[in-house]
CSV table of C-alpha atoms in Angstrom, one decimal:
chain,number,residue,atom,x,y,z
A,1,MET,CA,-44.2,72.0,206.2
A,2,THR,CA,-45.5,70.7,202.9
A,3,PRO,CA,-49.1,69.3,203.2
A,4,THR,CA,-50.0,66.3,201.0
A,5,THR,CA,-52.6,67.2,198.4
A,6,LEU,CA,-55.7,65.3,197.5
A,7,SER,CA,-56.3,63.5,194.2
A,8,ALA,CA,-59.6,64.2,192.4
A,9,GLU,CA,-61.0,60.8,193.6
A,10,GLN,CA,-59.9,61.4,197.2
A,11,ARG,CA,-61.4,64.9,197.1
A,12,ALA,CA,-64.7,63.5,196.0
A,13,HIS,CA,-64.7,61.0,198.9
A,14,ALA,CA,-63.6,63.7,201.4
A,15,GLN,CA,-66.8,65.7,200.6
A,16,ARG,CA,-69.0,62.7,201.4
A,17,ASN,CA,-71.4,62.8,204.3
A,18,LEU,CA,-70.2,60.0,206.6
A,19,PRO,CA,-70.6,59.0,210.3
A,20,ARG,CA,-67.7,59.3,212.7
A,21,TYR,CA,-68.5,55.8,213.8
A,22,THR,CA,-68.4,56.4,217.5
A,23,SER,CA,-71.0,53.6,217.5
A,24,TYR,CA,-72.5,51.2,215.0
A,25,PRO,CA,-75.3,51.4,214.3
A,26,THR,CA,-75.0,55.2,214.6
A,27,ALA,CA,-77.3,57.4,216.7
A,28,LEU,CA,-79.4,58.4,213.6
A,29,ALA,CA,-80.7,54.8,213.6
A,30,PHE,CA,-82.2,55.1,217.1
A,31,ASP,CA,-86.0,54.9,217.3
A,32,ASP,CA,-88.3,56.5,219.8
A,33,THR,CA,-90.6,53.4,219.7
A,34,GLN,CA,-87.9,51.3,221.3
A,35,SER,CA,-87.4,53.4,224.5
A,36,ASP,CA,-89.8,51.2,226.5
A,37,LEU,CA,-87.8,48.1,225.5
A,38,ALA,CA,-84.6,49.8,226.5
A,39,ARG,CA,-85.8,50.4,230.0
A,40,GLY,CA,-85.4,46.7,230.7
A,41,TRP,CA,-81.8,46.6,229.7
A,42,PHE,CA,-80.7,48.5,232.9
A,43,SER,CA,-81.6,45.6,235.1
A,44,SER,CA,-79.8,43.1,232.9
A,45,THR,CA,-76.3,44.1,233.9
A,46,ARG,CA,-74.2,41.2,235.3
A,47,PRO,CA,-72.0,41.0,238.4
A,48,GLN,CA,-68.8,41.0,236.3
A,49,ASP,CA,-69.9,44.1,234.3
A,50,ARG,CA,-67.9,47.2,235.0
A,51,LEU,CA,-69.6,50.5,234.4
A,52,SER,CA,-68.7,53.6,232.5
A,53,VAL,CA,-70.9,56.6,233.3
A,54,TYR,CA,-71.3,59.7,231.0
A,55,THR,CA,-72.8,62.8,232.7
A,56,HIS,CA,-73.9,65.7,230.6
A,57,VAL,CA,-73.9,69.3,231.8
A,58,PRO,CA,-75.8,71.3,229.2
A,59,PHE,CA,-74.7,74.8,230.3
A,60,CYS,CA,-71.9,77.2,229.3
A,61,ARG,CA,-71.0,80.6,230.5
A,62,ARG,CA,-70.3,81.8,227.0
A,63,LEU,CA,-71.5,80.8,223.6
A,64,CYS,CA,-68.8,79.8,221.1
A,65,TRP,CA,-70.0,80.3,217.6
A,66,TYR,CA,-68.6,77.1,216.2
A,67,CYS,CA,-70.3,75.0,218.9
A,68,GLY,CA,-72.3,72.0,217.8
A,69,CYS,CA,-73.0,70.7,221.4
A,70,HIS,CA,-76.3,70.4,223.3
A,71,THR,CA,-75.8,73.4,225.5
A,72,THR,CA,-77.3,76.8,226.5
A,73,ILE,CA,-76.3,80.0,228.4
A,74,ALA,CA,-78.1,80.3,231.7
A,75,PRO,CA,-78.7,84.0,232.7
A,76,THR,CA,-78.6,83.2,236.4
A,77,TYR,CA,-77.4,80.2,238.4
A,78,ASP,CA,-80.9,79.4,239.6
A,79,ARG,CA,-81.6,77.3,236.5
A,80,VAL,CA,-78.2,75.5,236.8
A,81,GLY,CA,-78.8,74.8,240.4
A,82,ALA,CA,-82.3,73.4,239.7
A,83,TYR,CA,-80.7,71.2,237.0
A,84,VAL,CA,-78.2,69.8,239.5
A,85,ASP,CA,-81.1,68.8,241.8
A,86,VAL,CA,-82.8,66.9,239.0
A,87,LEU,CA,-79.5,65.3,237.9
A,88,THR,CA,-78.9,64.0,241.4
A,89,ARG,CA,-82.4,62.4,241.3
A,90,GLU,CA,-81.6,60.8,238.0
A,91,VAL,CA,-78.4,59.3,239.4
A,92,ASP,CA,-80.5,57.6,242.2
A,93,LEU,CA,-83.1,56.4,239.7
A,94,VAL,CA,-80.5,54.8,237.4
A,95,ALA,CA,-78.6,53.2,240.3
A,96,GLU,CA,-81.9,51.7,241.5
A,97,ALA,CA,-82.7,50.4,237.9
A,98,LEU,CA,-79.3,48.7,237.3
A,99,GLY,CA,-78.8,45.0,238.1
A,100,GLU,CA,-75.7,43.7,239.8
A,101,HIS,CA,-72.4,45.1,238.4
A,102,ASP,CA,-68.8,45.3,239.2
A,103,GLY,CA,-68.6,49.0,240.0
A,104,LEU,CA,-67.8,52.3,238.3
A,105,ALA,CA,-64.5,52.2,236.4
A,106,HIS,CA,-64.8,55.4,234.3
A,107,LEU,CA,-66.8,58.6,234.9
A,108,HIS,CA,-66.9,61.3,232.3
A,109,PHE,CA,-68.4,64.8,232.6
A,110,GLY,CA,-69.2,66.4,229.2
A,111,GLY,CA,-71.1,69.4,228.0
A,112,GLY,CA,-71.5,72.2,227.6
A,113,SER,CA,-68.9,73.0,230.2
A,114,PRO,CA,-69.0,71.2,233.5
A,115,ASN,CA,-67.1,74.1,235.0
A,116,ALA,CA,-70.4,76.1,234.6
A,117,LEU,CA,-71.3,74.3,237.9
A,118,ARG,CA,-70.5,75.9,241.2
A,119,PRO,CA,-67.5,74.2,242.7
A,120,ALA,CA,-69.5,72.9,245.7
A,121,ASP,CA,-72.2,71.5,243.4
A,122,PHE,CA,-69.5,69.7,241.3
A,123,ILE,CA,-67.9,68.1,244.3
A,124,ALA,CA,-71.3,67.0,245.7
A,125,LEU,CA,-72.4,65.6,242.3
A,126,VAL,CA,-69.1,63.6,241.9
A,127,ASP,CA,-69.4,62.2,245.4
A,128,ARG,CA,-73.1,61.2,244.8
A,129,ILE,CA,-72.2,59.4,241.6
A,130,LYS,CA,-69.2,57.6,243.2
A,131,ARG,CA,-71.5,56.3,246.0
A,132,ALA,CA,-74.4,55.4,243.8
A,133,PHE,CA,-72.4,53.3,241.4
A,134,ASN,CA,-69.8,51.9,243.8
A,135,VAL,CA,-66.6,53.6,242.4
A,136,ARG,CA,-63.7,51.2,241.9
A,137,PRO,CA,-60.2,51.9,243.2
A,138,GLY,CA,-58.2,53.6,240.4
A,139,ALA,CA,-61.3,54.7,238.5
A,140,GLU,CA,-60.7,57.4,235.9
A,141,ILE,CA,-62.8,60.6,236.5
A,142,ALA,CA,-62.6,62.9,233.6
A,143,ALA,CA,-64.1,66.3,232.9
A,144,GLU,CA,-64.3,68.6,229.8
A,145,LEU,CA,-63.5,72.1,230.8
A,146,ASP,CA,-63.5,75.6,229.3
A,147,PRO,CA,-60.0,76.9,230.1
A,148,GLY,CA,-61.0,80.5,229.4
A,149,LEU,CA,-63.5,80.5,232.3
A,150,LEU,CA,-61.8,78.1,234.6
A,151,SER,CA,-61.7,79.6,238.1
A,152,GLU,CA,-59.2,78.8,240.8
A,153,ALA,CA,-62.0,77.6,243.0
A,154,PHE,CA,-63.2,75.1,240.4
A,155,VAL,CA,-59.6,73.8,239.9
A,156,ASP,CA,-59.5,73.2,243.6
A,157,ALA,CA,-62.9,71.5,243.4
A,158,ALA,CA,-61.6,69.2,240.7
A,159,GLY,CA,-58.7,68.2,242.8
A,160,ALA,CA,-60.9,67.6,245.9
A,161,ALA,CA,-63.4,65.6,243.8
A,162,GLY,CA,-60.7,63.2,242.6
A,163,VAL,CA,-60.7,64.2,238.9
A,164,THR,CA,-57.9,62.4,237.2
A,165,ARG,CA,-58.1,63.7,233.7
A,166,ALA,CA,-59.2,67.1,232.4
A,167,SER,CA,-59.9,67.8,228.7
A,168,LEU,CA,-59.4,71.5,227.8
A,169,GLY,CA,-61.2,73.0,224.8
A,170,VAL,CA,-58.3,74.9,223.4
A,171,GLN,CA,-59.4,74.9,219.7
A,172,THR,CA,-56.8,77.5,218.6
A,173,PHE,CA,-54.3,80.0,220.0
A,174,ASP,CA,-54.5,82.4,217.1
A,175,PRO,CA,-56.1,85.6,218.5
A,176,ASP,CA,-57.8,86.6,215.2
A,177,VAL,CA,-59.4,83.2,214.9
A,178,GLN,CA,-60.5,83.3,218.5
A,179,ALA,CA,-62.2,86.6,217.9
A,180,LYS,CA,-64.0,85.2,214.9
A,181,VAL,CA,-65.5,82.3,216.9
A,182,ASN,CA,-66.1,84.3,220.2
A,183,ARG,CA,-63.7,82.2,222.3
A,184,ILE,CA,-60.9,84.4,223.7
A,185,GLN,CA,-58.4,82.6,225.8
A,186,PRO,CA,-54.7,83.6,225.5
A,187,LEU,CA,-51.9,81.1,225.7
A,188,GLU,CA,-50.9,82.3,229.1
A,189,GLN,CA,-54.4,81.6,230.5
A,190,VAL,CA,-54.4,78.0,229.2
A,191,ALA,CA,-50.9,77.5,230.4
A,192,ARG,CA,-51.9,78.6,233.9
A,193,ALA,CA,-54.9,76.3,233.8
A,194,VAL,CA,-52.7,73.3,233.0
A,195,GLU,CA,-50.2,74.3,235.7
A,196,ARG,CA,-53.0,74.7,238.3
A,197,LEU,CA,-54.7,71.4,237.4
A,198,ARG,CA,-51.5,69.4,237.7
A,199,GLY,CA,-50.8,71.2,240.9
A,200,VAL,CA,-54.0,69.8,242.5
A,201,GLY,CA,-53.4,66.3,241.3
A,202,VAL,CA,-55.2,66.3,237.9
A,203,ASP,CA,-52.2,64.7,236.3
A,204,ALA,CA,-53.6,63.7,232.9
A,205,ILE,CA,-54.4,66.6,230.5
A,206,ASN,CA,-56.1,66.5,227.2
A,207,PHE,CA,-56.4,69.3,224.6
A,208,ASP,CA,-59.0,69.7,221.9
A,209,LEU,CA,-57.8,71.5,218.8
A,210,MET,CA,-59.8,72.4,215.7
A,211,TYR,CA,-59.2,73.0,212.0
A,212,GLY,CA,-61.6,74.5,209.5
A,213,LEU,CA,-62.5,77.5,211.7
A,214,PRO,CA,-63.0,80.9,210.1
A,215,GLY,CA,-59.7,82.5,209.4
A,216,GLN,CA,-57.6,79.4,209.9
A,217,THR,CA,-54.8,78.6,207.5
A,218,PRO,CA,-52.2,75.8,207.5
A,219,GLU,CA,-49.7,78.3,209.0
A,220,ASN,CA,-51.7,79.4,212.0
A,221,VAL,CA,-53.0,75.8,212.6
A,222,TYR,CA,-49.4,74.6,212.6
A,223,ALA,CA,-48.4,77.4,215.0
A,224,SER,CA,-51.3,76.7,217.4
A,225,ALA,CA,-50.5,73.0,217.4
A,226,ARG,CA,-46.9,73.7,218.3
A,227,LEU,CA,-47.9,75.9,221.1
A,228,ALA,CA,-50.2,73.3,222.4
A,229,ALA,CA,-47.5,70.6,222.2
A,230,GLN,CA,-45.1,72.8,224.2
A,231,LEU,CA,-47.6,72.6,227.1
A,232,ALA,CA,-47.2,68.8,226.9
A,233,PRO,CA,-50.8,67.6,227.2
A,234,ASP,CA,-51.0,63.8,227.4
A,235,ARG,CA,-53.5,63.6,224.6
A,236,VAL,CA,-54.6,65.9,221.8
A,237,ALA,CA,-57.7,65.6,219.6
A,238,VAL,CA,-57.9,67.5,216.3
A,239,PHE,CA,-61.4,67.9,215.1
A,240,GLY,CA,-62.8,69.5,211.9
A,241,TYR,CA,-65.4,72.3,212.3
A,242,ALA,CA,-68.8,71.3,210.9
A,243,HIS,CA,-70.7,74.4,209.6
A,244,VAL,CA,-74.4,73.6,210.0
A,245,PRO,CA,-76.1,76.9,210.7
A,246,TRP,CA,-79.5,75.3,209.7
A,247,MET,CA,-79.1,73.1,212.8
A,248,LYS,CA,-77.1,75.4,215.1
A,249,LYS,CA,-78.5,78.9,214.6
A,250,HIS,CA,-75.6,80.7,216.4
A,251,GLN,CA,-73.3,79.5,213.6
A,252,VAL,CA,-74.8,82.2,211.4
A,253,MET,CA,-72.2,84.4,213.1
A,254,ILE,CA,-69.6,82.6,211.1
A,255,ARG,CA,-69.3,83.7,207.5
A,256,GLN,CA,-69.1,81.0,204.8
A,257,ALA,CA,-66.6,83.2,203.0
A,258,ASP,CA,-64.2,82.9,205.9
A,259,LEU,CA,-64.1,79.1,205.7
A,260,ALA,CA,-61.6,77.0,203.8
A,261,ASP,CA,-62.6,74.7,201.0
A,262,ILE,CA,-62.0,70.9,201.2
A,263,ASP,CA,-58.3,71.2,200.1
A,264,GLY,CA,-57.8,74.0,202.6
A,265,ARG,CA,-59.2,71.9,205.4
A,266,TRP,CA,-57.1,69.0,204.4
A,267,ALA,CA,-54.0,71.2,204.4
A,268,GLN,CA,-54.9,72.5,207.9
A,269,ALA,CA,-55.3,69.0,209.3
A,270,GLU,CA,-52.0,68.0,207.8
A,271,ALA,CA,-50.4,71.0,209.4
A,272,ALA,CA,-51.6,70.0,212.8
A,273,ASP,CA,-50.4,66.5,212.3
A,274,ALA,CA,-46.9,67.7,211.3
A,275,ALA,CA,-46.6,69.9,214.4
A,276,LEU,CA,-47.8,67.2,216.8
A,277,THR,CA,-45.7,64.4,215.3
A,278,GLU,CA,-42.6,66.7,215.4
A,279,PHE,CA,-43.1,66.8,219.2
A,280,GLY,CA,-43.2,63.0,219.4
A,281,TYR,CA,-47.0,62.5,219.7
A,282,VAL,CA,-48.3,59.1,218.4
A,283,ARG,CA,-51.1,59.1,215.9
A,284,ILE,CA,-54.2,57.4,217.4
A,285,GLY,CA,-56.9,56.4,214.9
A,286,LEU,CA,-58.7,59.1,213.0
A,287,ASP,CA,-58.0,62.3,214.8
A,288,HIS,CA,-56.3,61.7,218.2
A,289,TYR,CA,-52.7,62.0,219.3
A,290,ALA,CA,-51.0,60.9,222.5
A,291,LEU,CA,-47.6,60.9,224.2
A,292,PRO,CA,-45.9,57.5,224.0
A,293,SER,CA,-46.2,57.2,227.8
A,294,ASP,CA,-50.0,57.7,227.8
A,295,SER,CA,-52.3,54.7,228.2
A,296,LEU,CA,-54.1,55.5,224.9
A,297,SER,CA,-50.8,55.0,223.0
A,298,GLN,CA,-50.2,51.8,224.9
A,299,ALA,CA,-53.7,50.5,224.2
A,300,ALA,CA,-53.2,51.3,220.5
A,301,ALA,CA,-49.9,49.4,220.4
A,302,GLU,CA,-51.4,46.4,222.0
A,303,GLY,CA,-54.7,46.3,220.0
A,304,ARG,CA,-56.8,47.3,223.0
A,305,LEU,CA,-58.0,50.7,221.6
A,306,ARG,CA,-61.7,51.2,221.7
A,307,ARG,CA,-64.1,53.7,220.2
A,308,ASN,CA,-67.2,55.1,221.9
A,309,PHE,CA,-69.3,58.3,222.1
A,310,GLN,CA,-66.4,60.2,223.7
A,311,GLY,CA,-64.1,59.2,220.9
A,312,TYR,CA,-61.0,56.9,221.3
A,313,THR,CA,-60.6,55.3,224.7
A,314,ASP,CA,-58.8,52.6,226.6
A,315,ASP,CA,-61.9,52.1,228.7
A,316,PRO,CA,-62.9,48.4,228.5
A,317,ALA,CA,-66.2,48.7,230.4
A,318,PRO,CA,-69.0,46.9,228.6
A,319,VAL,CA,-71.8,49.1,229.9
A,320,LEU,CA,-72.1,52.8,229.3
A,321,VAL,CA,-74.6,54.5,231.6
A,322,PRO,CA,-76.2,57.8,230.4
A,323,ILE,CA,-76.9,60.6,232.9
A,324,GLY,CA,-78.4,64.0,231.8
A,325,PRO,CA,-80.3,65.2,228.8
A,326,SER,CA,-79.1,64.0,225.3
A,327,SER,CA,-76.8,61.4,227.0
A,328,ILE,CA,-76.3,58.1,225.1
A,329,GLY,CA,-75.8,54.8,226.8
A,330,GLN,CA,-74.8,51.3,225.6
A,331,PHE,CA,-75.9,48.0,226.9
A,332,ARG,CA,-75.3,44.4,225.7
A,333,GLU,CA,-78.8,44.5,224.1
A,334,GLY,CA,-78.4,47.9,222.4
A,335,PHE,CA,-78.3,51.7,222.7
A,336,VAL,CA,-80.4,54.2,224.7
A,337,GLN,CA,-80.6,58.0,224.6
A,338,ASN,CA,-82.2,60.4,227.1
A,339,PHE,CA,-84.5,63.2,226.0
A,340,VAL,CA,-82.6,66.0,224.5
A,341,PRO,CA,-84.7,69.0,225.6
A,342,THR,CA,-83.8,69.7,229.2
A,343,ASP,CA,-87.4,70.4,230.2
A,344,GLN,CA,-88.6,67.0,228.8
A,345,TRP,CA,-85.8,65.2,230.5
A,346,ALA,CA,-86.4,66.9,233.8
A,347,ALA,CA,-90.2,66.2,233.6
A,348,ARG,CA,-89.6,62.4,233.3
A,349,VAL,CA,-87.1,62.4,236.1
A,350,SER,CA,-89.4,64.4,238.4
A,351,GLN,CA,-92.1,61.7,237.7
A,352,GLY,CA,-89.7,59.1,239.0
A,353,GLU,CA,-89.0,57.6,235.5
A,354,LEU,CA,-85.8,57.0,233.5
A,355,PRO,CA,-85.8,59.8,231.0
A,356,LEU,CA,-85.3,57.6,227.9
A,357,ASN,CA,-86.5,58.9,224.6
A,358,ARG,CA,-84.9,56.7,222.0
A,359,GLY,CA,-83.3,53.3,221.7
A,360,LEU,CA,-82.1,50.6,219.3
A,361,ALA,CA,-82.0,46.9,219.9
A,362,ILE,CA,-79.0,45.3,218.1
A,363,ASP,CA,-78.6,41.9,216.7
A,364,ASP,CA,-75.7,39.6,215.9
A,365,GLU,CA,-75.3,41.2,212.5
A,366,ASP,CA,-75.0,44.6,214.0
A,367,ARG,CA,-72.4,43.4,216.5
A,368,LEU,CA,-70.4,41.8,213.7
A,369,ARG,CA,-70.3,44.9,211.6
A,370,ALA,CA,-69.6,47.1,214.7
A,371,ALA,CA,-66.6,44.9,215.5
A,372,VAL,CA,-65.2,45.2,212.0
A,373,ILE,CA,-65.7,49.0,211.9
A,374,GLU,CA,-64.2,49.5,215.3
A,375,ARG,CA,-61.0,47.6,214.5
A,376,LEU,CA,-60.6,49.4,211.2
A,377,MET,CA,-61.1,52.8,212.9
A,378,CYS,CA,-58.8,51.8,215.8
A,379,ASP,CA,-56.1,49.7,214.1
A,380,LEU,CA,-56.3,50.8,210.4
A,381,ARG,CA,-56.5,47.0,209.7
A,382,VAL,CA,-59.0,44.3,210.2
A,383,ASP,CA,-59.1,40.6,209.3
A,384,VAL,CA,-62.7,40.4,208.3
A,385,ALA,CA,-62.8,36.5,208.1
A,386,SER,CA,-61.4,36.2,211.6
A,387,VAL,CA,-64.0,38.6,213.0
A,388,CYS,CA,-66.7,36.7,211.2
A,389,ARG,CA,-65.5,33.5,212.8
A,390,ALA,CA,-65.4,35.0,216.2
A,391,HIS,CA,-69.0,36.2,215.9
A,392,GLY,CA,-70.3,32.8,214.7
A,393,PHE,CA,-70.6,33.8,211.0
A,394,ALA,CA,-69.2,32.2,207.9
A,395,GLU,CA,-65.9,33.7,206.8
A,396,ASP,CA,-67.4,35.0,203.6
A,397,HIS,CA,-70.4,36.6,205.3
A,398,LEU,CA,-69.3,40.1,204.5
A,399,ALA,CA,-68.0,39.4,201.0
A,400,ALA,CA,-70.1,42.2,199.5
A,401,SER,CA,-68.6,44.7,201.9
A,402,LEU,CA,-65.1,43.4,201.2
A,403,ASP,CA,-65.7,44.0,197.5
A,404,ALA,CA,-66.9,47.5,198.3
A,405,ALA,CA,-63.7,48.2,200.2
A,406,GLU,CA,-61.6,46.8,197.4
A,407,ALA,CA,-63.2,49.2,195.0
A,408,LEU,CA,-61.6,52.0,197.0
A,409,ALA,CA,-58.1,50.7,196.4
A,410,PRO,CA,-57.5,52.6,193.1
A,411,SER,CA,-58.1,55.8,195.0
A,412,GLY,CA,-55.5,54.9,197.6
A,413,LEU,CA,-58.0,54.8,200.4
A,414,CYS,CA,-57.5,51.2,201.5
A,415,GLN,CA,-55.9,47.9,200.5
A,416,ARG,CA,-57.3,44.4,200.4
A,417,ASP,CA,-55.3,41.2,200.8
A,418,GLY,CA,-57.8,38.3,200.8
A,419,ALA,CA,-60.1,39.0,203.8
A,420,VAL,CA,-57.7,41.6,205.3
A,421,VAL,CA,-58.5,45.3,204.8
A,422,SER,CA,-55.9,47.9,205.7
A,423,ILE,CA,-55.7,51.7,205.4
A,424,PRO,CA,-52.5,53.3,204.2
A,425,GLU,CA,-51.0,55.9,206.5
A,426,SER,CA,-51.6,58.5,203.8
A,427,ALA,CA,-55.3,57.8,203.9
A,428,ARG,CA,-55.7,57.8,207.7
A,429,ARG,CA,-57.8,60.9,207.7
A,430,LEU,CA,-60.2,59.3,205.2
A,431,MET,CA,-60.6,56.1,207.1
A,432,ARG,CA,-64.3,56.7,207.5
A,433,VAL,CA,-64.7,56.0,203.8
A,434,ALA,CA,-63.3,52.5,204.2
A,435,ALA,CA,-65.4,51.9,207.3
A,436,ALA,CA,-68.5,52.9,205.5
A,437,ALA,CA,-68.1,49.9,203.2
A,438,PHE,CA,-69.2,47.8,206.1
A,439,ASP,CA,-72.1,50.0,207.1
A,440,ALA,CA,-75.3,48.2,206.1
A,441,ARG,CA,-77.5,51.2,207.2
A,442,LEU,CA,-75.6,54.1,205.4
A,443,PRO,CA,-77.9,54.6,202.4
A,444,GLN,CA,-80.7,55.7,204.7
A,445,THR,CA,-78.7,58.0,206.9
A,446,ALA,CA,-75.7,59.3,204.9
A,447,SER,CA,-77.1,62.8,204.1
A,448,ARG,CA,-77.4,63.6,207.8
A,449,HIS,CA,-73.7,63.2,208.7
A,450,ALA,CA,-70.8,65.6,208.5
A,451,LYS,CA,-68.2,65.8,205.7
A,452,ALA,CA,-65.5,63.1,205.8
A,453,VAL,CA,-62.8,65.8,206.2
């Protein structure tokens, strides 16, 4: 295992604050003055539009010190139960607000930890959403789960509810690192969770791994990734820890002195890559891996890979419906986001209103740049002139952005051949730098984003 090192120029780019480009424009561009406009977009769905629904559960039963999610620890279940009641009401409000559509093709539960819900509440909620949005045959139903607190009863509930894919927050198997981030979950416990989930019919398993956590080294990241691969999850995501204690106060429990510098983070990410590819996993975009048999690998090979707020996906649904506080939705006209504070979200729902707080109407220029950035993030290659033509623009409309991308070539971050921009395999982890060349809004928002590596 010999990690590639960064050049001085690459190191400088790796320390830039850049979006992850799960959307374009990014969420930082959303405006609270556009939420009223966004309410009208729900009714504009068309009969041929399939729906993807994201449902947020902002509760956990333990607080992991690295966490950057919108979540909280409820001292009793009363608060969680009350939340489920409001969430159910929101499902009905949204279903009433939508125009005609072609049914629910993808349902994703995120958090927080959806297994903070009681099993019976989870089953009832899934059933309510299926009925409200007319679930399609073969729809994917996915849930992010905390494997360290995954009860046998909840596993049974996942099977009964028809969950088809579970994403387990593994992060690391190293016991010392687990102790430093307050997330203890031995290998045997995770292995048992995988076995039980598959046993009740949840056939597709995802793992989330992390690098950059306190106490991590290339060696223990490599070892954790190998252990993860031995459990044969269908997909693995490898995310870099973002240390932002000024935004997430609990991160003060992590000492800056225990964190690797940018070269160390790069070496850790390379170590995870080495372990997963040794086990036959296919690299997917920026930070995902999948078995060759998985639909994500097939989508990538066929140029059908997409990128949305849940990361890389093969979900082609054109409408993303938000349910729960902080949830983000996407319509043909633009983006919407619910209130983030749970009490404000609940107050709006209780008044019979969609709990929208922010939105952003997009224009043809945004759609063009979004298409270029998505293809670069998904395929590591984009024919900019072709995309311009497809969107009704002159082939040279993004000439300035092409020049900005070409300026990255001496650093080895991308290559330009006419209007075609490609990212070398060695620069895959820095693809956000090349994508940023096509971001017309970056100067106003760059300082708020996480480091590129």
